[in-house]
mmCIF file of C-alpha atoms in Angstrom:
data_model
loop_
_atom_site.group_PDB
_atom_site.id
_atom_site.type_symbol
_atom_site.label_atom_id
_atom_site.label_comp_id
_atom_site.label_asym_id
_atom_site.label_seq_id
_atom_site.Cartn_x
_atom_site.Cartn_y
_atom_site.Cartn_z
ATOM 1 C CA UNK I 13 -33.755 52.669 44.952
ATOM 2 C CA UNK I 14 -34.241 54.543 41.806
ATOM 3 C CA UNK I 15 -36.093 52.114 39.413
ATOM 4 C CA UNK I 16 -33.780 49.044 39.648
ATOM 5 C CA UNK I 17 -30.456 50.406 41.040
ATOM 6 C CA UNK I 18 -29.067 52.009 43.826
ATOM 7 C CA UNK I 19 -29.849 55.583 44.423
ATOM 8 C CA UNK I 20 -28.759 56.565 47.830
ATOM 9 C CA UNK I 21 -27.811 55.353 51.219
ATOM 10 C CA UNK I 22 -29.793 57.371 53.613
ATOM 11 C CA UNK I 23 -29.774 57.225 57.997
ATOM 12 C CA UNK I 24 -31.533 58.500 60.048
ATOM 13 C CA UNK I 25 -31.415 61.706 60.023
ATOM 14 C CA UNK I 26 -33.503 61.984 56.998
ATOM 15 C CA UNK I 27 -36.121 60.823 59.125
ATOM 16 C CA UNK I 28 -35.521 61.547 63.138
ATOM 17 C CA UNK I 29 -35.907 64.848 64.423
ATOM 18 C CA UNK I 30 -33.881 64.288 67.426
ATOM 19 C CA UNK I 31 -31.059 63.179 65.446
ATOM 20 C CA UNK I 32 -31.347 66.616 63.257
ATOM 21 C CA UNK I 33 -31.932 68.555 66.875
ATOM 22 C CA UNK I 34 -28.433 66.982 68.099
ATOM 23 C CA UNK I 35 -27.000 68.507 64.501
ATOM 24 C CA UNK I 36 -28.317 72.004 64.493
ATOM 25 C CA UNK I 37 -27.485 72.085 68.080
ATOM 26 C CA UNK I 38 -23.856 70.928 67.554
ATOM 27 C CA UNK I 39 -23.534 73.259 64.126
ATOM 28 C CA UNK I 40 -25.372 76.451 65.508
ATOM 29 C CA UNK I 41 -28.710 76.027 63.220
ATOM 30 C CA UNK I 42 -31.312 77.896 64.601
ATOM 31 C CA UNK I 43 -34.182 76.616 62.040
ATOM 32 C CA UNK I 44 -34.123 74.407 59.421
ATOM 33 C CA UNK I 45 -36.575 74.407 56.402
ATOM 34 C CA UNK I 46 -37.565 70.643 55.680
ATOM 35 C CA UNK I 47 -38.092 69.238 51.725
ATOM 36 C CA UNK I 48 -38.641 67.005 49.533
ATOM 37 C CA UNK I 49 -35.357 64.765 48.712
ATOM 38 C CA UNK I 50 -35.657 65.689 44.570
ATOM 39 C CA UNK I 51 -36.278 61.805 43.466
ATOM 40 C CA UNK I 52 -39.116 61.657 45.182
ATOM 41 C CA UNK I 53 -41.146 64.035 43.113
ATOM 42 C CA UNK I 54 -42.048 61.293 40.567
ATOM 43 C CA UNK I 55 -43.026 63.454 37.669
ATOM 44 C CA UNK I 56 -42.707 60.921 35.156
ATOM 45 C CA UNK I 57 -45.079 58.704 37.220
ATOM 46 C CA UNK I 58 -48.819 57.978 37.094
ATOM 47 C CA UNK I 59 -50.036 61.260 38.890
ATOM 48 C CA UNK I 60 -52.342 59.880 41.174
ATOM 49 C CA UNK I 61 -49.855 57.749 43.264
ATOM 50 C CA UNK I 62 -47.070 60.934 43.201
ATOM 51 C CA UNK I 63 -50.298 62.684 44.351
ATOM 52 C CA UNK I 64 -50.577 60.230 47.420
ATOM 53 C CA UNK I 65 -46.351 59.907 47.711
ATOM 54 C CA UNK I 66 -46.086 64.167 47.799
ATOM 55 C CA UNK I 67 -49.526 63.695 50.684
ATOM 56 C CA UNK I 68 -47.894 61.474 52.935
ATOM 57 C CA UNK I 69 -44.181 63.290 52.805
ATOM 58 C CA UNK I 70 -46.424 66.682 53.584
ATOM 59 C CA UNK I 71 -48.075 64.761 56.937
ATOM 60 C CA UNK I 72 -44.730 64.029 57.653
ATOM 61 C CA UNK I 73 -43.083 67.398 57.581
ATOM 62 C CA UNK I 74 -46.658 68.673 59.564
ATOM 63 C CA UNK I 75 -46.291 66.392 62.340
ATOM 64 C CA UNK I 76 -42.307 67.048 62.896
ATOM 65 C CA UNK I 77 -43.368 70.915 62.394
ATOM 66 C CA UNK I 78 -46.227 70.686 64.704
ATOM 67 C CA UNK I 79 -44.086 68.672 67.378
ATOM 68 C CA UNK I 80 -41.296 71.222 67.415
ATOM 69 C CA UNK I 81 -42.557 74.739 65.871
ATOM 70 C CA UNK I 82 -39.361 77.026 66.646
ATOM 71 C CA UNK I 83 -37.142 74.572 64.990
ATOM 72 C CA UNK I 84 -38.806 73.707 61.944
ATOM 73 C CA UNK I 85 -40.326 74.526 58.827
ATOM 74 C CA UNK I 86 -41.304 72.816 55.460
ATOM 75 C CA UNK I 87 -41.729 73.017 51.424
ATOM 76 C CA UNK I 88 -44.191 70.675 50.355
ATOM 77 C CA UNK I 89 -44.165 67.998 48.021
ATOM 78 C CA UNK I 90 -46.504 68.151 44.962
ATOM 79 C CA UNK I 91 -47.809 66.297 41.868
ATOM 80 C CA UNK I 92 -46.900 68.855 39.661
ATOM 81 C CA UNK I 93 -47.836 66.785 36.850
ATOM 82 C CA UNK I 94 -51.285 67.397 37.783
ATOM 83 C CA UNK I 95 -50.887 71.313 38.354
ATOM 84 C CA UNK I 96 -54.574 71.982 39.537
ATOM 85 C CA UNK I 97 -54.077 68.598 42.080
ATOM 86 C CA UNK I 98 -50.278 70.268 42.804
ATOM 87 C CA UNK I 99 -52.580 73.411 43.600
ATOM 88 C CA UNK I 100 -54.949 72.163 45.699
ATOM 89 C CA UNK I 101 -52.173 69.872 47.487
ATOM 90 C CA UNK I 102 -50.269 73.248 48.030
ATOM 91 C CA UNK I 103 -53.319 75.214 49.299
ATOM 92 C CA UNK I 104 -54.059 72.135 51.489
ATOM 93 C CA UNK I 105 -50.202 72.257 53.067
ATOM 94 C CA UNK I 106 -50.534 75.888 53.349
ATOM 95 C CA UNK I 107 -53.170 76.235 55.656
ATOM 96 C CA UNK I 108 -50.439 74.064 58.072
ATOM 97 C CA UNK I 109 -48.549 76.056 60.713
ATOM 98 C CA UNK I 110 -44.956 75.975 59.220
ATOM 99 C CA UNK I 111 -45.389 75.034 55.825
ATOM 100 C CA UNK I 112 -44.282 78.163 54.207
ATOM 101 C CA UNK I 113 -43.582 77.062 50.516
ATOM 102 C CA UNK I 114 -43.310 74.195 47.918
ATOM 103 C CA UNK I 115 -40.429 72.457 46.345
ATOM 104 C CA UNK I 116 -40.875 71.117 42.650
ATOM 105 C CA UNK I 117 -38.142 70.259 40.147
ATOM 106 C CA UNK I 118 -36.710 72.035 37.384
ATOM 107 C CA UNK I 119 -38.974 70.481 34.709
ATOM 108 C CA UNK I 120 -41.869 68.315 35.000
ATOM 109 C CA UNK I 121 -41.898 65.122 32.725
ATOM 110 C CA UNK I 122 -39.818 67.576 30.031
ATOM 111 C CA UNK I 123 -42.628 70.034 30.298
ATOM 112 C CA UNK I 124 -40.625 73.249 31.353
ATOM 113 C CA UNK I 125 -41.559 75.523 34.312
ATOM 114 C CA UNK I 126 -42.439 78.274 31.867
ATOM 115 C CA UNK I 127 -45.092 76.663 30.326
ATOM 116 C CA UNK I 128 -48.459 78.393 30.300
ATOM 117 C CA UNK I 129 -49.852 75.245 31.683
ATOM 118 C CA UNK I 130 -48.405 75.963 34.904
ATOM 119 C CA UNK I 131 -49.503 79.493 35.454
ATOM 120 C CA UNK I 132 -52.206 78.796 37.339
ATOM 121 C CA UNK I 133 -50.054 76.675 40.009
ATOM 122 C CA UNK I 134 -47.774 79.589 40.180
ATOM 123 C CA UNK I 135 -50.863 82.038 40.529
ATOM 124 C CA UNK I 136 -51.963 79.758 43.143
ATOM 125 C CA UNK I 137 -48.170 79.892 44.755
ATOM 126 C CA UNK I 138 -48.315 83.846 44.850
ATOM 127 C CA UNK I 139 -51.503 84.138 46.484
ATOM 128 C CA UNK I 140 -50.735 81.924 49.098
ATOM 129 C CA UNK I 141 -47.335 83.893 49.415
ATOM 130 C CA UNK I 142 -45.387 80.216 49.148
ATOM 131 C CA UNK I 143 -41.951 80.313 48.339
ATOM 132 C CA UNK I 144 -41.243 78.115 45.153
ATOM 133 C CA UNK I 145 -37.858 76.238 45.772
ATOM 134 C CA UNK I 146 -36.855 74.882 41.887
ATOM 135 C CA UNK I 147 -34.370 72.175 42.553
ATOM 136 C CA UNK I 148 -32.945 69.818 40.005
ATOM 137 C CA UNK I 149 -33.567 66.090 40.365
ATOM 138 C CA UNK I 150 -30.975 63.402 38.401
ATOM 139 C CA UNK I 151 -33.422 61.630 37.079
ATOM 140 C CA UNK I 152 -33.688 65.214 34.212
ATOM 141 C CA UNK I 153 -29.984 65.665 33.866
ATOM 142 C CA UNK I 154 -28.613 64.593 30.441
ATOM 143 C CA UNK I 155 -27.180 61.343 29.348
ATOM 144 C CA UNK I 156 -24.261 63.277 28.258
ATOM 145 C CA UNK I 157 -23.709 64.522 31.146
ATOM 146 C CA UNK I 158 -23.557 61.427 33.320
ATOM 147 C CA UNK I 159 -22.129 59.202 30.980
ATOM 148 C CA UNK I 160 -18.860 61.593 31.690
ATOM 149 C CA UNK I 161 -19.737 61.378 35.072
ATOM 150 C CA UNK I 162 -20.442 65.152 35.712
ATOM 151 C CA UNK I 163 -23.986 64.987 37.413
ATOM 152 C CA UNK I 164 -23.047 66.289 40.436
ATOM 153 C CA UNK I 165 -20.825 68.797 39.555
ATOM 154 C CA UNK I 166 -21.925 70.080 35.893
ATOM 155 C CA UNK I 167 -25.776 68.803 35.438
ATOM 156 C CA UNK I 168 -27.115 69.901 37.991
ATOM 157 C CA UNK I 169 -25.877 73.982 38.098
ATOM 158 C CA UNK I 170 -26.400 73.501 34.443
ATOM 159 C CA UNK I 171 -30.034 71.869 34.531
ATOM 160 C CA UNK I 172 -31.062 74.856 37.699
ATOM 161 C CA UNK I 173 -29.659 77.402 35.114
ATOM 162 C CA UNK I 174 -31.664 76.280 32.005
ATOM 163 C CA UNK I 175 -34.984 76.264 33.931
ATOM 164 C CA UNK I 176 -34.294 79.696 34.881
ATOM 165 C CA UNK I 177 -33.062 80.999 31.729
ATOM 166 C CA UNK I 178 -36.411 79.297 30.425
ATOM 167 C CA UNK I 179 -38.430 81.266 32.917
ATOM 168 C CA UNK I 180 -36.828 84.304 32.266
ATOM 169 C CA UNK I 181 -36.326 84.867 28.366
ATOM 170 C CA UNK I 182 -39.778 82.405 27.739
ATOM 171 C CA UNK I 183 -42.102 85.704 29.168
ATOM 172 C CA UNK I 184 -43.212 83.636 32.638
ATOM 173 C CA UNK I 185 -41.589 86.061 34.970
ATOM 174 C CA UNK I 186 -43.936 88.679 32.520
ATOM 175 C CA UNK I 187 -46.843 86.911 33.306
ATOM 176 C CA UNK I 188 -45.526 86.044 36.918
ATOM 177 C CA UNK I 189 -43.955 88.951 38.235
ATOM 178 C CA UNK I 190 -44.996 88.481 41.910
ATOM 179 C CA UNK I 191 -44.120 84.793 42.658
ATOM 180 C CA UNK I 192 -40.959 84.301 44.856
ATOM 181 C CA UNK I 193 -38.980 81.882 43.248
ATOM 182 C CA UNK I 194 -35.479 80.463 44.735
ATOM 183 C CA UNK I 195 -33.417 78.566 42.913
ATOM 184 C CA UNK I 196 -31.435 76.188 44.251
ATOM 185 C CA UNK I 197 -27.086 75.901 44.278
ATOM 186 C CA UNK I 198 -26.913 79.861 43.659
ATOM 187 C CA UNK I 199 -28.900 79.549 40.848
ATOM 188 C CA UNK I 200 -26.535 76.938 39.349
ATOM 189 C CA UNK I 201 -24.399 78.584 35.996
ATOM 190 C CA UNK I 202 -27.000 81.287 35.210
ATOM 191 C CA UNK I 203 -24.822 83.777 36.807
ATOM 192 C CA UNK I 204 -22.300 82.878 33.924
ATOM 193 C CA UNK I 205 -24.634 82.983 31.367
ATOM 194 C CA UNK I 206 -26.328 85.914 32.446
ATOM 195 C CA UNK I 207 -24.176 88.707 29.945
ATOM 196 C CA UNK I 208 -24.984 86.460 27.240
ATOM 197 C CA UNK I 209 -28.574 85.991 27.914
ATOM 198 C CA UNK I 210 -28.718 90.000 28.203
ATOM 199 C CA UNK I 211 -26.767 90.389 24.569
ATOM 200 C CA UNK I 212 -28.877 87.864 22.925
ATOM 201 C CA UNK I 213 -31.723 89.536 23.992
ATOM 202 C CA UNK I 214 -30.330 93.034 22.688
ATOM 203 C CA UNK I 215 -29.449 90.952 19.315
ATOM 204 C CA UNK I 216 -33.092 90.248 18.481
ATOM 205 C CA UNK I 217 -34.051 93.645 19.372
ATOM 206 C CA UNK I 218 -34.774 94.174 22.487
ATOM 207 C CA UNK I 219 -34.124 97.683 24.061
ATOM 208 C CA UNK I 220 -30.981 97.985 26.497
ATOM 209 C CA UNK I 221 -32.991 99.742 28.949
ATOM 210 C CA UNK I 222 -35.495 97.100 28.896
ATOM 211 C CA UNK I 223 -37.217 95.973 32.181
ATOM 212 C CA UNK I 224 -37.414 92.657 30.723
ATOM 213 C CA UNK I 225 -33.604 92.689 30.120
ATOM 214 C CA UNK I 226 -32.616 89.042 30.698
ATOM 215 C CA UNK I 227 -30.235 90.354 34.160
ATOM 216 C CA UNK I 228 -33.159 92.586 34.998
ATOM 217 C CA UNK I 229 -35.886 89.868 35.282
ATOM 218 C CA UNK I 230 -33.426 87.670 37.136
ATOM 219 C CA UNK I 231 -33.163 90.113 40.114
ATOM 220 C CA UNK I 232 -37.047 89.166 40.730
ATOM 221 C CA UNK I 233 -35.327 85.711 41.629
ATOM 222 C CA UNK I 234 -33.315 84.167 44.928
ATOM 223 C CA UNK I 235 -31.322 81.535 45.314
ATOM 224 C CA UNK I 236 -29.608 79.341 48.311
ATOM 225 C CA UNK I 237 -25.812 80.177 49.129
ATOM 226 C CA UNK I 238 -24.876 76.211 48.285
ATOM 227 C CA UNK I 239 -22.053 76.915 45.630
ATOM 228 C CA UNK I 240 -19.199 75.643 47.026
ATOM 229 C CA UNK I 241 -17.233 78.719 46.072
ATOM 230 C CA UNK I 242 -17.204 81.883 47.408
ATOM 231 C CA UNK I 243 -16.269 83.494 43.905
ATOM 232 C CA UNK I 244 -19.549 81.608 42.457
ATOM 233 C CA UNK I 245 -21.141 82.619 46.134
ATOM 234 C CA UNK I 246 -20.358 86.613 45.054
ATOM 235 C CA UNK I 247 -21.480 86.447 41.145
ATOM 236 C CA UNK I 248 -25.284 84.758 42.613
ATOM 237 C CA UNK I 249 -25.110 87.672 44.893
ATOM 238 C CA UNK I 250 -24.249 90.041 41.992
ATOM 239 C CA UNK I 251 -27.176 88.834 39.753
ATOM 240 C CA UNK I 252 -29.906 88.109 42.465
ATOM 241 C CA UNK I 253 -29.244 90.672 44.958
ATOM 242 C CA UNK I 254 -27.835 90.817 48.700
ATOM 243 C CA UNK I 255 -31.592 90.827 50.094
ATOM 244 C CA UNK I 256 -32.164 87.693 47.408
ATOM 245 C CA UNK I 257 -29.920 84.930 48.780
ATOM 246 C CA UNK I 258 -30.812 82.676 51.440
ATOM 247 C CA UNK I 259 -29.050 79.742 53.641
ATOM 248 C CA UNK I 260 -28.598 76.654 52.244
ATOM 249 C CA UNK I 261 -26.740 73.712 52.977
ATOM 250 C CA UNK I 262 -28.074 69.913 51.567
ATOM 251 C CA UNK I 263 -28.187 68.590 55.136
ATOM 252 C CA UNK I 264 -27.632 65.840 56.028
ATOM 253 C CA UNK I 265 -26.152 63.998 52.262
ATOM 254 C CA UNK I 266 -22.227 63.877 51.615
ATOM 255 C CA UNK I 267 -22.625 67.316 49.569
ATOM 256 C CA UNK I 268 -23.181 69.141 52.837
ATOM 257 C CA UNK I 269 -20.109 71.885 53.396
ATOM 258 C CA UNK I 270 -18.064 70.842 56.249
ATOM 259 C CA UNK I 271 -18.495 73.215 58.731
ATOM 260 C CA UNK I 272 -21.889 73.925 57.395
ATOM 261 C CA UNK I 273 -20.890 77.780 57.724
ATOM 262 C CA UNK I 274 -17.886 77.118 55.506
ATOM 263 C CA UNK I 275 -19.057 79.128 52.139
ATOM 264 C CA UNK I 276 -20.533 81.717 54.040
ATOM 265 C CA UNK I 277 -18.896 82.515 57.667
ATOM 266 C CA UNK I 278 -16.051 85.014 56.594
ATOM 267 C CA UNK I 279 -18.802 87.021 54.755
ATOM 268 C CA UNK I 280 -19.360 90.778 56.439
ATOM 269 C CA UNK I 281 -21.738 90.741 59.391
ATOM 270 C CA UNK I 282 -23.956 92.805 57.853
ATOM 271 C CA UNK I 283 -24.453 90.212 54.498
ATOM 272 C CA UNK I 284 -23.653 86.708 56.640
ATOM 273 C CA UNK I 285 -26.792 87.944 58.588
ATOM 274 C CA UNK I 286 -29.179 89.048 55.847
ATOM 275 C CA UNK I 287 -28.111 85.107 54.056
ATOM 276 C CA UNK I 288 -28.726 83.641 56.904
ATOM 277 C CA UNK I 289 -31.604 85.070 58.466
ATOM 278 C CA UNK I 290 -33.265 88.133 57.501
ATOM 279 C CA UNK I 291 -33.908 87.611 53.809
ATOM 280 C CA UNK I 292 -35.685 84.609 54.625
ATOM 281 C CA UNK I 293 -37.783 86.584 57.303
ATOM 282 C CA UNK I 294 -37.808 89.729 55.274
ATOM 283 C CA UNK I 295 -39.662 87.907 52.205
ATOM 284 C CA UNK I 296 -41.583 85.344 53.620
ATOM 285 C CA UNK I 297 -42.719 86.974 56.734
ATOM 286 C CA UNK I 298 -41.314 84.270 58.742
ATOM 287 C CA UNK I 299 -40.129 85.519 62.607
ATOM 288 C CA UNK I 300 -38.172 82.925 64.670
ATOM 289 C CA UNK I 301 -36.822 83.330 68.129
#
């Protein structure tokens, strides 16, 4: 339920690890990183009980991690309402054995992700070397958008995109340059947007040969492969870089690709393996057998 209505009907492989064993045995999935399903982060909520919602998800993902270490992995769940609670949280998951990240949404409560407000969580995020997975929830998209009934397939690239563009043109990759952020879908439409981010820039005087060029900045970025498309699959890898795109696949919810390979298996060896299992090693010292 989401409020009153309806969100989702969910099985149980959203909460049985031998049920997602069976699947990543059947599909060929070596590892999977666990998260946070995106209406559960409960930004607009009092912070204290998304506090205690993100802590019990987190003792969740530990104990599935804990029982099966070579299969596993998890992003945390945080309050990021509360960003010195979302901290501590993260800290606290961090210390885990397979937590090797966080997962938050692409605002918080309409506060955006490049707010200096948040610096410190992100400070917090690069010492602990977590991986920051931005993800957009429904619950942000705009009535527009659903009313036409284009959540899923235009307000969500489009909400991914703006939080990005935020981070990028707003000076928070300046004040963050080491944080590894990944943003989810292939980075949603900011691929698209990316030449005119660059020539607005330019138009209110900023150099060509800028470092903080808009296309510049967004090569400090990664995203997941999930776009459906291998056109849009080849512009995120244009923008973020072949050593910047990792495996994704929204296991197990309708949206999944079907095989799960499908937007990704014809790629050359060389890439298919770097998307699939060296960047994520390469950049978050992660080493699976």
């Amino acid at each position: 339920m989401l409020g009153e209505q309806p969100y989702r009907r969910i099985d149980h492989r959203c909460w049985s690890p031998d049920a997602r064993l069976d699947d990543m045995d059947r599909q060929g999935v070596a590892v999977q990183v666990l998260s946070p399903i995106p209406a559960t982060f409960s930004y607009q909520a009092p912070a204290a009980g998304t506090a205690e919602l993100a802590s019990a998800q987190n003792e969740f993902f530990a104990r599935v991690v804990r029982q099966h270490p070579t299969r596993f992995a998890a992003l945390c769940a945080v309050a990021l309402q509360d960003p010195d609670s979302a901290a501590d949280e993260m800290r606290r998951c961090m210390r885990h054995p397979g937590f090797i990240g966080v997962e938050i949404g692409t605002q918080v409560g309409g506060l955006e992700l490049a707010d200096p407000s948040l610096d410190r969580f992100f400070a917090v995020a690069h010492e602990l070397g977590a991986l920051v997975m931005v993800h957009p929830s429904d619950q942000d998209l705009s009535p527009r958008v659903t009313g036409l009934g284009l959540g899923f397939g235009a307000g969500m690239p489009i909400e991914t995109a703006l939080a990005a563009a935020a981070l990028i043109v707003g000076g928070a990759l300046e004040r963050r340059p080491e944080v590894r952020i990944c943003l989810a879908h292939g980075g949603g439409v900011l691929p698209a947007m990316i030449g005119r981010l660059d020539k607005g820039a330019i138009l209110t005087g900023l150099d060509a040969d800028s470092p903080n060029l808009p296309s510049r900045l967004a090569s400090q970025l990664c995203c997941d492969s999930l776009t459906y498309d291998r056109q849009a699959l080849n512009a995120a890898i244009e923008v973020f870089g072949r050593d910047h795109v990792v495996f994704g696949s929204d296991y197990p919810f309708p949206a999944m690709p079907e095989p799960i390979d499908d937007i990704v298996r014809d790629l050359p060896a060389d890439l298919l393996q770097k998307i699939c299992r060296t960047n994520m090693e390469g950049s978050w010292r992660i080493s699976w057998v």
